[in-house]
Short mmCIF file of C-alpha atoms in Angstrom, two decimals:
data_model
loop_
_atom_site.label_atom_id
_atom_site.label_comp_id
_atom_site.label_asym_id
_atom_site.label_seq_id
_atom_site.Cartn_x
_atom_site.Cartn_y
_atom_site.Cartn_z
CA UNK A 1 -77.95 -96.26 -157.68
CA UNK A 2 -77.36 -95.16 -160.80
CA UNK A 3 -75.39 -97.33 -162.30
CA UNK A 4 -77.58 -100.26 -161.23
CA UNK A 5 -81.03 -98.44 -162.42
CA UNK A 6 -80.36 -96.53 -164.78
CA UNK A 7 -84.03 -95.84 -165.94
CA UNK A 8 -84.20 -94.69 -162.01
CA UNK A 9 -87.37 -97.10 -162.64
CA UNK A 10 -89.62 -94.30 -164.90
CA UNK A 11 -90.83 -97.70 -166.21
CA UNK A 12 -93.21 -97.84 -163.02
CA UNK A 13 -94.08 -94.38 -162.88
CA UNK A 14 -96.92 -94.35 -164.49
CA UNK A 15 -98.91 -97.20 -162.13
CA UNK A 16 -96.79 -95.57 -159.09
CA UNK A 17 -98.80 -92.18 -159.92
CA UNK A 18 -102.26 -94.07 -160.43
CA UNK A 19 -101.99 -95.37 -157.22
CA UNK A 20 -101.06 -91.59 -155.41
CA UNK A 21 -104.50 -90.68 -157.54
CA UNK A 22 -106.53 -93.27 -156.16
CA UNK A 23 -105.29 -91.89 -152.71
CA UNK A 24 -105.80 -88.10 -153.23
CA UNK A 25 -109.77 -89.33 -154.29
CA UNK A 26 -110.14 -91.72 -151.93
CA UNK A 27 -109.39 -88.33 -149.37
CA UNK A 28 -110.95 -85.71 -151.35
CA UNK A 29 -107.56 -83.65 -151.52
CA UNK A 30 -106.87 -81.20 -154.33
CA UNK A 31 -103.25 -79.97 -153.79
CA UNK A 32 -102.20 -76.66 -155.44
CA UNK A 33 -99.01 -77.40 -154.46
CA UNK A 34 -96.78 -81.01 -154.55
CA UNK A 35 -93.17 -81.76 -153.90
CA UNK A 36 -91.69 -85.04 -154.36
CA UNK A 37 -88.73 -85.75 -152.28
CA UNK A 38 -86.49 -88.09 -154.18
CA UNK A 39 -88.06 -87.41 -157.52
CA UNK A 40 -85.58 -89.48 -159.87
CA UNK A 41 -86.35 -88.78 -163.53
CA UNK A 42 -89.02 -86.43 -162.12
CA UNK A 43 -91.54 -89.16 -164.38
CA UNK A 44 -94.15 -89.29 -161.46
CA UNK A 45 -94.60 -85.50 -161.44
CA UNK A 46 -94.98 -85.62 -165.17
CA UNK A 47 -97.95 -88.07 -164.69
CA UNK A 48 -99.56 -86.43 -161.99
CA UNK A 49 -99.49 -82.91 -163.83
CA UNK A 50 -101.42 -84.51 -166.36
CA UNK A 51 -104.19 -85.51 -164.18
CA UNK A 52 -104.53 -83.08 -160.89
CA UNK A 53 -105.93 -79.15 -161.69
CA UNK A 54 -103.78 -77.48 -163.87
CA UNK A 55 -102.91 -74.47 -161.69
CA UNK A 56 -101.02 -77.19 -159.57
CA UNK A 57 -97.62 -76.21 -158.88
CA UNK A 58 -95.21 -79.56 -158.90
CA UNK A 59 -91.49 -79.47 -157.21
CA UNK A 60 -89.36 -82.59 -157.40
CA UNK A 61 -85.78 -82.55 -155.13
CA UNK A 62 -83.17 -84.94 -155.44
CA UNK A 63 -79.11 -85.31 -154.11
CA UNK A 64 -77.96 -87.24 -157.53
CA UNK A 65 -77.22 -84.97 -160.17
CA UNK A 66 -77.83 -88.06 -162.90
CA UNK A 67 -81.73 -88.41 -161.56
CA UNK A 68 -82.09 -84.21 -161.79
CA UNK A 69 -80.17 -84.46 -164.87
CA UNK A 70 -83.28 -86.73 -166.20
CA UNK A 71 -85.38 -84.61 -164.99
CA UNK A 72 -84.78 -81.67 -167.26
CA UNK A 73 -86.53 -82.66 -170.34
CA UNK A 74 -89.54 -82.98 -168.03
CA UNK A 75 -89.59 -79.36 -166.63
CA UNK A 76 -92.01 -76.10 -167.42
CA UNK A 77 -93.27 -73.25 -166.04
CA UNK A 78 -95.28 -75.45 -163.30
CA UNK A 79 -92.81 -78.27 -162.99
CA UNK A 80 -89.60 -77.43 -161.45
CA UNK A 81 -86.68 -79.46 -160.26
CA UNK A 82 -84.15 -78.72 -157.72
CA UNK A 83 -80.80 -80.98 -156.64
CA UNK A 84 -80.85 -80.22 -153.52
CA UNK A 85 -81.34 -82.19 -149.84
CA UNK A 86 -84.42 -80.96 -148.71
CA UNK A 87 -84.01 -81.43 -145.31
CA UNK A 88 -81.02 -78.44 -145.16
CA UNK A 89 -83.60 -76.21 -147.33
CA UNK A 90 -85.80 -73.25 -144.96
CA UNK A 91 -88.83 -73.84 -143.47
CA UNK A 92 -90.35 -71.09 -145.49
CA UNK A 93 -91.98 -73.15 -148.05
CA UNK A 94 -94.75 -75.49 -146.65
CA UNK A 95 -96.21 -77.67 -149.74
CA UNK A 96 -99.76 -79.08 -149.28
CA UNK A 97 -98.81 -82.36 -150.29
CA UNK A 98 -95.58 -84.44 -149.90
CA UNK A 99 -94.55 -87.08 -152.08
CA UNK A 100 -91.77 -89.76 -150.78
CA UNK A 101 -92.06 -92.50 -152.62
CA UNK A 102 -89.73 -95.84 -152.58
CA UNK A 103 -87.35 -93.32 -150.31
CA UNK A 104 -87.24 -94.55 -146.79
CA UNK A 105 -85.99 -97.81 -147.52
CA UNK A 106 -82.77 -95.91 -149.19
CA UNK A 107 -82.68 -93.88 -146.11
CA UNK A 108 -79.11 -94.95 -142.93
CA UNK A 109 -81.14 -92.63 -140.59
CA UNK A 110 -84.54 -92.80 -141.72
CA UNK A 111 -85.59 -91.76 -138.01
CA UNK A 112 -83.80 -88.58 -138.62
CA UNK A 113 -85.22 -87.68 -142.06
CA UNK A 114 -88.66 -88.39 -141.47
CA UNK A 115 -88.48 -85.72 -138.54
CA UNK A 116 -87.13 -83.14 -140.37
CA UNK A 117 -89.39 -83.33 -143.60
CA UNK A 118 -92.77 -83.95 -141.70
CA UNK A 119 -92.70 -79.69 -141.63
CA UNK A 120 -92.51 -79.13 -144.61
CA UNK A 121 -95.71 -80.19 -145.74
CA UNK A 122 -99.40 -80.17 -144.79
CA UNK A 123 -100.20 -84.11 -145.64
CA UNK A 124 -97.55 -86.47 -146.85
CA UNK A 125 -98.00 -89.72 -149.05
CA UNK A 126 -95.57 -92.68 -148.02
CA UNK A 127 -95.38 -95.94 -150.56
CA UNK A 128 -92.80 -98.01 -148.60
CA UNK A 129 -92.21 -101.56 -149.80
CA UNK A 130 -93.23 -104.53 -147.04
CA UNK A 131 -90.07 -106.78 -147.90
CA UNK A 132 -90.00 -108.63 -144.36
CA UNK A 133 -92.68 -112.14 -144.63
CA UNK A 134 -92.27 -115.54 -143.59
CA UNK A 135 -91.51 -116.62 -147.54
CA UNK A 136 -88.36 -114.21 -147.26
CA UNK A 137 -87.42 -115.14 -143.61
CA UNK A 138 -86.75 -118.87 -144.77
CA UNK A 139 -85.57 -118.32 -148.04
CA UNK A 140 -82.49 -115.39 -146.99
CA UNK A 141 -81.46 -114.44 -149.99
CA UNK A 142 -84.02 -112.30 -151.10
CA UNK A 143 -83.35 -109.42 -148.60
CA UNK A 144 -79.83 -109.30 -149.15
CA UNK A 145 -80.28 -109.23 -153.11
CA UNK A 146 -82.56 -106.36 -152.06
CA UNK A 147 -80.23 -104.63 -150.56
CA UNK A 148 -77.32 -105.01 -152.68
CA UNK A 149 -78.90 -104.59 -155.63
CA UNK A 150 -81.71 -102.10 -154.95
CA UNK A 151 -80.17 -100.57 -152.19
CA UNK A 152 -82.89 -101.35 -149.51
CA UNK A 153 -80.72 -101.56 -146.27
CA UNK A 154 -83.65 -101.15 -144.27
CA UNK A 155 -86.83 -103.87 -144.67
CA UNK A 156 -90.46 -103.34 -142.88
CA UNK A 157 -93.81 -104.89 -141.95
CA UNK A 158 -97.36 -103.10 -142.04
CA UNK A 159 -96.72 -102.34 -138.67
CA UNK A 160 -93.10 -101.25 -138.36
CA UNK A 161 -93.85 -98.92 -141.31
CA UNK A 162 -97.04 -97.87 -139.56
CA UNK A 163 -95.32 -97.06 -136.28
CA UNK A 164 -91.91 -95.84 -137.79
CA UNK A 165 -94.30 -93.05 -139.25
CA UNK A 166 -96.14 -92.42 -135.43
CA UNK A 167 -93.27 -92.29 -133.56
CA UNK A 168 -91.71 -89.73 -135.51
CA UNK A 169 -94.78 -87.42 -134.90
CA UNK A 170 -96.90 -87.82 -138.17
CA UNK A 171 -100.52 -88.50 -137.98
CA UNK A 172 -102.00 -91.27 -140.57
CA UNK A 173 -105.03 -91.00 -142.13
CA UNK A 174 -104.95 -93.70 -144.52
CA UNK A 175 -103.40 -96.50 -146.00
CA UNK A 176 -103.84 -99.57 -148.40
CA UNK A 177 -101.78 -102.55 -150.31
CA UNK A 178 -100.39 -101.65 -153.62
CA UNK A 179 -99.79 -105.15 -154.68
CA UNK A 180 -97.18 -106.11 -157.65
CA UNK A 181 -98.56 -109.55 -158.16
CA UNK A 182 -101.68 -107.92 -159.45
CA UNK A 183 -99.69 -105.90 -162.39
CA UNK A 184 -96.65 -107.81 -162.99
CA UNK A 185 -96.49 -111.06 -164.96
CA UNK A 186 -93.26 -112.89 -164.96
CA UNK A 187 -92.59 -115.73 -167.45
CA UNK A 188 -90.83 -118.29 -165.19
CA UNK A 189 -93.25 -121.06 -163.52
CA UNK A 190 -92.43 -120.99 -160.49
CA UNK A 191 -93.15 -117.06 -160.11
CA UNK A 192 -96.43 -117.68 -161.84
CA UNK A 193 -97.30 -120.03 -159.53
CA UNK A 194 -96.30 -117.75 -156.78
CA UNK A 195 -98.19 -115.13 -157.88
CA UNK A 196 -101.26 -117.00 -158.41
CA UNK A 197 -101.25 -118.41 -154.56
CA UNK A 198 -100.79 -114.94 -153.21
CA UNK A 199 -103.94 -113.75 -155.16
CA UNK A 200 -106.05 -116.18 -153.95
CA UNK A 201 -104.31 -115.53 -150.30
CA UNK A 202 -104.70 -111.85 -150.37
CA UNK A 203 -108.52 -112.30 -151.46
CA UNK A 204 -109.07 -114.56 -148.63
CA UNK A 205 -107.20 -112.21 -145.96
CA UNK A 206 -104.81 -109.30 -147.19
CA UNK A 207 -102.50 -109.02 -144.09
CA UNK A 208 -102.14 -112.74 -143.57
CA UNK A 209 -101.56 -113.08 -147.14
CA UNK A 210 -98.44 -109.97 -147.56
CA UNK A 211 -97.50 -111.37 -143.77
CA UNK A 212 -96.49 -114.79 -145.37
CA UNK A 213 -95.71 -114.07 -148.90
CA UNK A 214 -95.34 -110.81 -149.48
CA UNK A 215 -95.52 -109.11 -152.57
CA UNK A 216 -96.93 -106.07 -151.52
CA UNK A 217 -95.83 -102.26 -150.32
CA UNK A 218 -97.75 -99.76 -148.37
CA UNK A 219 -99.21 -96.46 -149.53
CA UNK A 220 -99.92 -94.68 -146.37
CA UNK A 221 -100.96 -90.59 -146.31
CA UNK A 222 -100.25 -89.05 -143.20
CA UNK A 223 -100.53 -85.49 -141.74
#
């Protein structure tokens, strides 16, 4: 992962926290306490500590030592980073919010993970990309670039995302479209055009629109 993104993406951090903020208001939370499970550079923590109550407490855990060794520069007395797995840590320590974000695609046994971190927290926030639509079906290449370069071995719908999440006991409260055709602008044509059909698609009907081209992930919170 590294060696392919070596910015561990901190280049999207910034709109990837926005969109946990519109969340947290859109539910009237106010964590004191937030872990992020696969933090990276630890660059959405530093974002949200700028923005939620300043007595907030912020964890971020990661297995690479690169993404925790990015991560340093970030830390303070209410910001702390840890490379460790989680999921072999004590039950002691239940956060009120849980951050995985851009994880579960990453994840061989996602089944088995999602189990064993849905104790550790009170509510969790899931943004999980929606890389399976009819545009990606026929054209094939896409999801294997995906997976060799991002390392996304594992691709979902609204619903397989939705249900992966109820059948391994979590509760979801809420859930909308964070859509990179309304932030990103690419230069070549036929991406513009692209991106200009699936705004007028996803104004007209949002699921149809993500069902056939895509373009879209889900943030879901869940208890």
């Amino acid at each position: 992962m590294f060696k392919k993104k070596p910015t561990w993406h901190v280049e999207d951090s910034t709109w990837k926290a926005g969109q946990i903020l519109q969340m947290l208001k859109r539910n009237d939370l106010f964590p004191d306490t937030v872990c992020e499970i696969g933090c990276g550079a630890g660059a959405i923590l530093e974002q949200l500590q700028l923005q939620l109550d300043n007595n907030c407490v912020f964890y971020g855990y990661d297995i690479s030592p690169q993404a925790i060794a990015l991560c340093l520069n970030r830390a303070n007395d209410k910001l702390h980073f840890k490379l460790k797995d989680i999921t072999k840590e004590s039950n002691d320590d239940l956060f009120d919010l849980l951050l995985i974000i851009d994880v579960v695609e990453h994840i061989e046994d996602y089944f088995d993970f999602l189990r064993k971190i849905r104790i550790k927290g009170e509510y969790k926030i899931f943004h999980i990309p929606l890389e399976i639509n009819v545009l990606r079906v026929l054209r094939g290449y896409p999801m294997i670039n995906s997976w060799k370069n991002s390392g996304h071995i594992h691709n979902f719908t609204k619903e397989t995302a939705l249900q992966s999440l109820v059948e391994t006991g979590y509760e979801i409260v809420d859930y909308f479209y964070t859509c990179n055709f309304k932030r990103l602008y690419i230069k070549y044509w036929k991406t513009c055009i692209l991106q200009m059909v699936q705004r007028v698609a996803f104004a007209i009907h949002s699921d149809l629109a993500v069902r056939l081209f895509g373009g879209c992930s889900l943030m879901v919170l869940t208890k």
